[in-house]
Amino acid sequence: SYFECIRIVLPGAVAAGACYPIALRALAAGSSETGREIGRGVMWNTIGAVTGALAGASLLMPLVGFQRGLLCSGAVSGICGLLMIAKSKETGGRLRFVACGFGILTIGAAFAYALVTDPPWRRALTRDMSNVEVIYYKDGVSSSVGVVRRKDTDERVLWVDGDAQAGTDAAMKMHLLLLGHLAGAFHPAPKRGLVVGLGCGVTLGALACHPFEHIDVAELSTEVRDAVHHFDKANRKAYADPRVQIHFE
């Protein structure tokens, strides 16, 4: 809900926004060259912002996932804050010790909580329903991809960034099949086909039933390609057809 999003996002946003002026104040404290110290702080802030954006998307997300990536980023920010407290000449020795100890305990508690609790993405995908299980999940550079399965019917749904993109329930499967079959059936002599978005491969499977010489698939996420085999009964492994070429853009 709207207020739930505010409760989650607002405290972190306020704290992150306050870090910059506090850090500049700490750098300039007691210095006779205030402008130089502020300039140095701005420089490192810019370098950190660029490095963090590149490392977060290209390194942290693929390696450790979204949740642990956030925790690692938060830990780095927390450690930088502790270093600033330790460096500050305006903070008493006892207060520095207490602040650093509290920060270290907080970071450790956050990591411990993440390791022992059920990942939030699992609860989000299953909606806490006992007859639904997550059979695939991966955070990627461009998207977070999950596949859930109903235990009673074996129906499966592909989730991308929290949105149900494709699935094998009767209504959704009919829609996806028609997208492929209508294109192939109404063309008098189909030779080349294009599928924008691999999804669960049902549209590609329908298109591959027709006499195309070559079929291109344009997809953004390699994680979707890794998940498509969970829908083999519906797509008939069309992604392995020698006429099919998948392009990641």
Tab-separated table of C-alpha atoms in Angstrom:
chain	number	residue	atom	x	y	z
A	1	SER	CA	0.000	0.000	0.000
A	2	TYR	CA	0.907	3.656	-0.285
A	3	PHE	CA	1.574	4.160	3.422
A	4	GLU	CA	3.522	0.925	3.646
A	5	CYS	CA	5.857	2.188	0.903
A	6	ILE	CA	6.295	5.467	2.788
A	7	ARG	CA	7.109	3.593	6.003
A	8	ILE	CA	9.791	1.567	4.230
A	9	VAL	CA	11.317	4.209	1.969
A	10	LEU	CA	11.061	7.479	3.921
A	11	PRO	CA	13.393	6.742	6.887
A	12	GLY	CA	16.161	5.515	4.610
A	13	ALA	CA	15.709	8.407	2.204
A	14	VAL	CA	15.889	10.974	5.025
A	15	ALA	CA	18.957	9.305	6.546
A	16	ALA	CA	20.706	9.076	3.173
A	17	GLY	CA	19.946	12.716	2.424
A	18	ALA	CA	21.322	13.807	5.803
A	19	CYS	CA	24.608	11.924	5.336
A	20	TYR	CA	26.006	14.323	2.727
A	21	PRO	CA	25.815	17.606	4.673
A	22	ILE	CA	26.875	15.861	7.892
A	23	ALA	CA	29.915	14.384	6.162
A	24	LEU	CA	30.888	17.781	4.694
A	25	ARG	CA	30.496	19.378	8.125
A	26	ALA	CA	32.742	16.753	9.680
A	27	LEU	CA	35.393	17.175	6.978
A	28	ALA	CA	35.468	20.958	7.311
A	29	ALA	CA	35.421	21.001	11.132
A	30	GLY	CA	38.556	22.575	12.557
A	31	SER	CA	40.118	23.101	9.130
A	32	SER	CA	41.507	26.430	7.984
A	33	GLU	CA	40.792	25.464	4.371
A	34	THR	CA	37.065	24.889	4.448
A	35	GLY	CA	36.610	25.243	0.688
A	36	ARG	CA	39.299	22.657	-0.057
A	37	GLU	CA	37.823	20.160	2.403
A	38	ILE	CA	34.303	20.593	1.015
A	39	GLY	CA	35.621	20.222	-2.531
A	40	ARG	CA	37.388	17.017	-1.531
A	41	GLY	CA	34.158	15.730	0.004
A	42	VAL	CA	32.188	16.550	-3.149
A	43	MET	CA	34.800	14.783	-5.281
A	44	TRP	CA	34.691	11.582	-3.214
A	45	ASN	CA	30.903	11.697	-3.093
A	46	THR	CA	30.773	11.814	-6.896
A	47	ILE	CA	33.316	9.006	-7.249
A	48	GLY	CA	31.398	6.918	-4.728
A	49	ALA	CA	28.063	7.522	-6.453
A	50	VAL	CA	29.399	6.442	-9.857
A	51	THR	CA	31.338	3.473	-8.477
A	52	GLY	CA	28.399	2.343	-6.355
A	53	ALA	CA	25.979	2.480	-9.265
A	54	LEU	CA	28.284	0.448	-11.506
A	55	ALA	CA	29.313	-2.056	-8.835
A	56	GLY	CA	25.763	-2.481	-7.550
A	57	ALA	CA	24.270	-3.303	-10.932
A	58	SER	CA	27.176	-5.260	-12.420
A	59	LEU	CA	28.657	-6.978	-9.370
A	60	LEU	CA	26.538	-7.066	-6.224
A	61	MET	CA	23.154	-7.843	-7.783
A	62	PRO	CA	24.292	-10.804	-9.930
A	63	LEU	CA	26.566	-12.218	-7.207
A	64	VAL	CA	24.618	-11.872	-3.955
A	65	GLY	CA	21.110	-10.825	-5.015
A	66	PHE	CA	18.955	-7.808	-4.263
A	67	GLN	CA	18.487	-8.225	-0.496
A	68	ARG	CA	22.092	-9.021	0.391
A	69	GLY	CA	23.257	-6.403	-2.097
A	70	LEU	CA	21.265	-3.787	-0.204
A	71	LEU	CA	22.729	-5.022	3.065
A	72	CYS	CA	26.270	-4.838	1.679
A	73	SER	CA	25.637	-1.308	0.411
A	74	GLY	CA	24.183	-0.328	3.763
A	75	ALA	CA	27.149	-1.875	5.560
A	76	VAL	CA	29.585	0.140	3.435
A	77	SER	CA	27.629	3.321	4.200
A	78	GLY	CA	27.562	2.432	7.889
A	79	ILE	CA	31.309	1.782	7.986
A	80	CYS	CA	31.973	5.106	6.246
A	81	GLY	CA	29.788	6.807	8.852
A	82	LEU	CA	31.698	5.121	11.664
A	83	LEU	CA	34.972	6.297	10.152
A	84	MET	CA	33.636	9.838	10.009
A	85	ILE	CA	32.633	9.640	13.687
A	86	ALA	CA	36.036	8.267	14.634
A	87	LYS	CA	37.747	11.058	12.680
A	88	SER	CA	35.651	13.871	14.092
A	89	LYS	CA	37.543	16.016	16.596
A	90	GLU	CA	34.293	17.364	18.021
A	91	THR	CA	33.198	13.944	19.316
A	92	GLY	CA	34.448	12.804	22.707
A	93	GLY	CA	36.373	9.569	23.027
A	94	ARG	CA	33.678	7.772	25.008
A	95	LEU	CA	30.950	8.887	22.605
A	96	ARG	CA	33.026	7.726	19.652
A	97	PHE	CA	33.469	4.328	21.265
A	98	VAL	CA	29.739	3.968	21.983
A	99	ALA	CA	28.714	5.137	18.495
A	100	CYS	CA	31.158	2.803	16.737
A	101	GLY	CA	30.146	-0.143	18.905
A	102	PHE	CA	26.460	0.470	18.293
A	103	GLY	CA	27.052	0.776	14.555
A	104	ILE	CA	28.987	-2.487	14.385
A	105	LEU	CA	26.301	-4.315	16.369
A	106	THR	CA	23.569	-2.897	14.109
A	107	ILE	CA	25.344	-3.988	10.929
A	108	GLY	CA	25.964	-7.462	12.376
A	109	ALA	CA	22.339	-7.798	13.488
A	110	ALA	CA	21.090	-6.818	10.026
A	111	PHE	CA	23.225	-9.485	8.346
A	112	ALA	CA	22.214	-12.119	10.908
A	113	TYR	CA	18.536	-11.307	10.389
A	114	ALA	CA	18.898	-11.606	6.604
A	115	LEU	CA	20.592	-14.993	6.918
A	116	VAL	CA	18.090	-16.632	9.278
A	117	THR	CA	14.789	-15.251	7.942
A	118	ASP	CA	12.856	-16.269	4.859
A	119	PRO	CA	13.812	-14.013	1.923
A	120	PRO	CA	11.229	-11.262	1.316
A	121	TRP	CA	10.972	-12.149	-2.370
A	122	ARG	CA	9.668	-15.608	-1.451
A	123	ARG	CA	6.843	-14.149	0.617
A	124	ALA	CA	6.079	-11.625	-2.124
A	125	LEU	CA	5.868	-14.256	-4.877
A	126	THR	CA	3.894	-16.860	-2.963
A	127	ARG	CA	1.565	-14.330	-1.272
A	128	ASP	CA	1.938	-16.585	1.801
A	129	MET	CA	-0.205	-19.260	0.117
A	130	SER	CA	0.676	-22.799	1.183
A	131	ASN	CA	-0.169	-24.345	-2.208
A	132	VAL	CA	2.278	-22.086	-4.089
A	133	GLU	CA	6.035	-22.622	-4.220
A	134	VAL	CA	8.922	-20.718	-5.787
A	135	ILE	CA	10.847	-22.974	-8.164
A	136	TYR	CA	13.187	-20.326	-9.589
A	137	TYR	CA	14.397	-16.907	-8.528
A	138	LYS	CA	17.333	-14.776	-9.561
A	139	ASP	CA	18.256	-11.114	-9.358
A	140	GLY	CA	19.916	-9.790	-12.479
A	141	VAL	CA	21.364	-6.555	-13.785
A	142	SER	CA	18.166	-5.494	-15.514
A	143	SER	CA	15.450	-7.336	-13.573
A	144	SER	CA	14.526	-9.776	-10.814
A	145	VAL	CA	12.922	-12.923	-12.224
A	146	GLY	CA	10.941	-15.607	-10.427
A	147	VAL	CA	8.811	-18.626	-11.330
A	148	VAL	CA	6.072	-19.883	-9.027
A	149	ARG	CA	4.139	-23.135	-9.250
A	150	ARG	CA	0.747	-24.160	-7.881
A	151	LYS	CA	1.168	-27.549	-6.236
A	152	ASP	CA	-2.394	-28.684	-6.940
A	153	THR	CA	-2.601	-27.803	-10.652
A	154	ASP	CA	1.073	-27.447	-11.690
A	155	GLU	CA	0.188	-24.053	-13.214
A	156	ARG	CA	3.209	-21.776	-13.389
A	157	VAL	CA	3.673	-18.021	-13.561
A	158	LEU	CA	6.697	-15.969	-14.587
A	159	TRP	CA	7.230	-12.893	-12.433
A	160	VAL	CA	9.521	-10.063	-13.547
A	161	ASP	CA	10.154	-7.236	-11.100
A	162	GLY	CA	7.026	-8.102	-9.134
A	163	ASP	CA	4.731	-8.248	-12.190
A	164	ALA	CA	3.184	-11.428	-13.614
A	165	GLN	CA	4.422	-11.456	-17.216
A	166	ALA	CA	3.354	-14.874	-18.465
A	167	GLY	CA	1.974	-18.173	-17.264
A	168	THR	CA	0.323	-21.477	-18.055
A	169	ASP	CA	-3.150	-20.967	-16.612
A	170	ALA	CA	-5.881	-21.379	-19.244
A	171	ALA	CA	-6.653	-17.695	-19.877
A	172	MET	CA	-3.072	-16.471	-20.046
A	173	LYS	CA	-1.891	-19.439	-22.083
A	174	MET	CA	-4.660	-18.941	-24.658
A	175	HIS	CA	-3.661	-15.302	-25.058
A	176	LEU	CA	0.009	-16.195	-25.544
A	177	LEU	CA	-0.766	-19.003	-28.003
A	178	LEU	CA	-2.930	-16.754	-30.148
A	179	LEU	CA	-0.143	-14.202	-30.405
A	180	GLY	CA	1.980	-16.801	-32.154
A	181	HIS	CA	-0.572	-18.841	-34.094
A	182	LEU	CA	-2.447	-15.885	-35.599
A	183	ALA	CA	0.769	-14.396	-36.963
A	184	GLY	CA	1.796	-17.676	-38.556
A	185	ALA	CA	-1.646	-18.709	-39.811
A	186	PHE	CA	-2.591	-15.496	-41.597
A	187	HIS	CA	0.690	-14.975	-43.403
A	188	PRO	CA	0.627	-16.680	-46.839
A	189	ALA	CA	4.320	-17.634	-46.797
A	190	PRO	CA	6.011	-16.951	-43.464
A	191	LYS	CA	9.807	-16.991	-43.558
A	192	ARG	CA	11.106	-14.851	-40.698
A	193	GLY	CA	9.456	-14.296	-37.342
A	194	LEU	CA	10.141	-12.012	-34.413
A	195	VAL	CA	9.099	-12.434	-30.778
A	196	VAL	CA	9.644	-9.410	-28.540
A	197	GLY	CA	10.103	-10.754	-25.025
A	198	LEU	CA	10.762	-14.460	-24.461
A	199	GLY	CA	8.523	-14.757	-21.402
A	200	CYS	CA	7.679	-18.376	-20.706
A	201	GLY	CA	8.201	-19.295	-24.368
A	202	VAL	CA	4.558	-20.128	-25.161
A	203	THR	CA	4.274	-17.547	-27.963
A	204	LEU	CA	7.611	-18.720	-29.362
A	205	GLY	CA	6.380	-22.320	-29.209
A	206	ALA	CA	3.233	-21.402	-31.148
A	207	LEU	CA	5.225	-19.517	-33.775
A	208	ALA	CA	7.630	-22.440	-34.172
A	209	CYS	CA	4.700	-24.700	-35.194
A	210	HIS	CA	4.530	-22.798	-38.497
A	211	PRO	CA	6.962	-23.142	-41.409
A	212	PHE	CA	9.244	-20.232	-40.552
A	213	GLU	CA	12.809	-20.415	-41.783
A	214	HIS	CA	14.157	-18.310	-38.937
A	215	ILE	CA	12.741	-16.859	-35.710
A	216	ASP	CA	14.431	-14.100	-33.715
A	217	VAL	CA	13.655	-13.449	-30.065
A	218	ALA	CA	14.510	-10.084	-28.500
A	219	GLU	CA	14.941	-10.303	-24.728
A	220	LEU	CA	16.356	-7.955	-22.097
A	221	SER	CA	17.111	-10.386	-19.293
A	222	THR	CA	19.312	-13.462	-19.350
A	223	GLU	CA	17.498	-14.562	-16.192
A	224	VAL	CA	14.296	-15.006	-18.223
A	225	ARG	CA	16.200	-17.293	-20.590
A	226	ASP	CA	17.462	-19.291	-17.616
A	227	ALA	CA	13.905	-19.649	-16.293
A	228	VAL	CA	12.187	-20.662	-19.529
A	229	HIS	CA	12.899	-24.401	-19.133
A	230	HIS	CA	10.442	-24.465	-16.221
A	231	PHE	CA	7.704	-24.050	-18.853
A	232	ASP	CA	8.837	-26.847	-21.184
A	233	LYS	CA	5.418	-28.543	-21.170
A	234	ALA	CA	3.830	-25.359	-22.503
A	235	ASN	CA	6.526	-24.130	-24.897
A	236	ARG	CA	7.656	-27.568	-26.136
A	237	LYS	CA	11.307	-26.473	-25.837
A	238	ALA	CA	10.951	-24.188	-28.821
A	239	TYR	CA	13.877	-22.134	-27.522
A	240	ALA	CA	16.133	-25.079	-28.496
A	241	ASP	CA	14.798	-25.150	-32.077
A	242	PRO	CA	17.713	-24.608	-34.519
A	243	ARG	CA	15.625	-21.975	-36.314
A	244	VAL	CA	15.434	-19.858	-33.146
A	245	GLN	CA	18.015	-17.286	-32.155
A	246	ILE	CA	17.664	-15.343	-28.902
A	247	HIS	CA	19.193	-11.865	-28.770
A	248	PHE	CA	19.871	-10.039	-25.500
A	249	GLU	CA	19.718	-6.275	-25.880
